[in-house]
Amino acid sequence: MAGARCRTAVGLGVVGAVCLLLAGCLLLAGPVIIKEQVLKNVRIDPSSISFNMWRDIPVPFYLTVNLFEVQNPQEVLQGAKPKVNQRGPYVYREFKYKTNITFHDNDTVSYLEYRQLFFRPDLSNGTEDEYIVMPNILMLGAAVMMENLPSFVKLLLSGALAGLKQEAFINRTVGEILWGYEDPLLDTINALVPGLIPYKGKFGIFVEFNNTNSGLFTVNTGMKNISQVHMVDSWNGLKKVNYWRSNECNMINGTAGEMWPPYMSPTSLEFYSPDACRSMTLVYEQSGEFKGVPTYRFVAPKTLFANGTDYPPNEGFCPCRQSGIQNVSSCRLNAPMFISHPHFYNADPSLVDAVEGLHPSREEHALFLDVHPMTGIPMNCSIKLQLNQYMKQVSGILQTGKIQPVVMPLLWFAESGYIDGSVLSQFYTNLVLIPSILDYLQYIFLGLSVLLIISAALMMMSQKSTKEKHPHDPTTQSPPPQPSETTPLLQDTSTQSQDIAEA
């Protein structure tokens, strides 16, 4: 019995040692293996898992557009505060794909990314055939741009505008406003000054947005330096743009806004936006989860569109007006256009007060980006921007009436998307579930090893203690020898018997 207990203790000790060895292997080798697989598969390389996702984005993206209808156009011409009503949303399914993918010897790859948009009436609140009253962007923009011309020239131009039946406000369908309509003013401008504006035939806010590319991006592949993967090397052959007044503002920083280098820190991220003509920096807000996948949430800081007075590094984006809007006229043919957050969220209150019908809120109008920090892949995002036009009365241009100076919101849009379906399942299994199982296994093996080794030690100690306390225990000793015929005791007994008999 003692031998069996000893063998059991030894067996438990051996199994415990094996479990301890397995726990150590998982503890040391597990993270290394996972990291190696992550680094291997986030590179821009045809053999990596993420390459197809990078080339043809498989997740559904949607462009949601909300237009601001002017409800009192005649009163505005008389100097009243504009009153607007938000119309929409008008939702478009967005498809993105890359072409002309060319790998270079310096660890970079170039490509053109195209977008295609298809209207989704089932997701929209309205149709593209609805009529909306909005500012005449072409005419009002031209009026502000001609403000410093001699008076007689402006009167001549005003007469020409009248002949073309141009008015300060237009009544057009949603489809025409977004995707273009024929305007005699456009034809006149192209005839007088060829090449001045990029629009030919039709003018629309998004006429250059559909079935077009965002420029030639050249980004790092990460093959030699994984910390640089997806970082922009150049855009349209440029290391920096020349729209702004400082080198810092002209820099092309960050990625192209699709993915970021792996193993991100909870600080900030950068990307270059051709639509905004600048690089943007988002800041870390909080950690969270998206459908079981851990994420970092990044949001826009209040300084993103602050003016140079409130935030000196933004001085290069000036001339500035109130904080909360950015002048993009330098990259929009000098037209008086501004971008901001929707409804002037996070902007100077005077901008909201100048237009009736605006209701900024964090829940509806703040942009965000949820990124998986281990891979740098966005899981859920909604990038929201508003397009505004500065308009005012221009002396000599009779069509501008008595319009008071105002930054007028035209529309705001959101590009939103999230990983779902089979892509999410594969992502969750490979990068969340399996690492979690390996993580749990190392602690299970460690716990078992400690339990088994302690059990074996206790059994050995118990056996040793039993031997020390009962050294002559009958159960542990051999029986005494039987007396033989030659023993003195037997001889004495025999002799005594004989004496008694003789007597």
PDB file of C-alpha atoms in Angstrom, residues 5-17 448-464:
ATOM      1  CA  ARG A   5       0.880   5.824  -2.593  1.00  0.00           C
ATOM      2  CA  CYS A   6       4.483   6.671  -3.411  1.00  0.00           C
ATOM      3  CA  ARG A   7       4.000   5.851  -7.094  1.00  0.00           C
ATOM      4  CA  THR A   8       0.833   8.012  -7.191  1.00  0.00           C
ATOM      5  CA  ALA A   9       2.694  10.954  -5.683  1.00  0.00           C
ATOM      6  CA  VAL A  10       5.490  10.614  -8.225  1.00  0.00           C
ATOM      7  CA  GLY A  11       2.957  10.426 -11.073  1.00  0.00           C
ATOM      8  CA  LEU A  12       1.187  13.581  -9.890  1.00  0.00           C
ATOM      9  CA  GLY A  13       4.512  15.365  -9.640  1.00  0.00           C
ATOM     10  CA  VAL A  14       5.485  14.386 -13.185  1.00  0.00           C
ATOM     11  CA  VAL A  15       2.133  15.492 -14.645  1.00  0.00           C
ATOM     12  CA  GLY A  16       2.390  18.749 -12.689  1.00  0.00           C
ATOM     13  CA  ALA A  17       5.859  19.381 -14.075  1.00  0.00           C
ATOM     14  CA  LEU A 448      -3.022  22.523 -12.674  1.00  0.00           C
ATOM     15  CA  SER A 449       0.743  22.298 -12.288  1.00  0.00           C
ATOM     16  CA  VAL A 450       0.646  24.075  -8.941  1.00  0.00           C
ATOM     17  CA  LEU A 451      -2.248  21.898  -7.713  1.00  0.00           C
ATOM     18  CA  LEU A 452      -0.662  18.619  -8.825  1.00  0.00           C
ATOM     19  CA  ILE A 453       2.815  19.428  -7.507  1.00  0.00           C
ATOM     20  CA  ILE A 454       1.409  20.511  -4.122  1.00  0.00           C
ATOM     21  CA  SER A 455      -0.726  17.314  -3.973  1.00  0.00           C
ATOM     22  CA  ALA A 456       2.314  15.164  -4.735  1.00  0.00           C
ATOM     23  CA  ALA A 457       4.380  16.926  -2.085  1.00  0.00           C
ATOM     24  CA  LEU A 458       1.656  16.505   0.538  1.00  0.00           C
ATOM     25  CA  MET A 459       1.341  12.782  -0.187  1.00  0.00           C
ATOM     26  CA  MET A 460       5.107  12.288   0.165  1.00  0.00           C
ATOM     27  CA  MET A 461       5.201  14.240   3.398  1.00  0.00           C
ATOM     28  CA  SER A 462       2.241  12.264   4.777  1.00  0.00           C
ATOM     29  CA  GLN A 463       3.984   8.956   3.992  1.00  0.00           C
ATOM     30  CA  LYS A 464       7.204  10.072   5.665  1.00  0.00           C
TER      31      LYS A 464
END
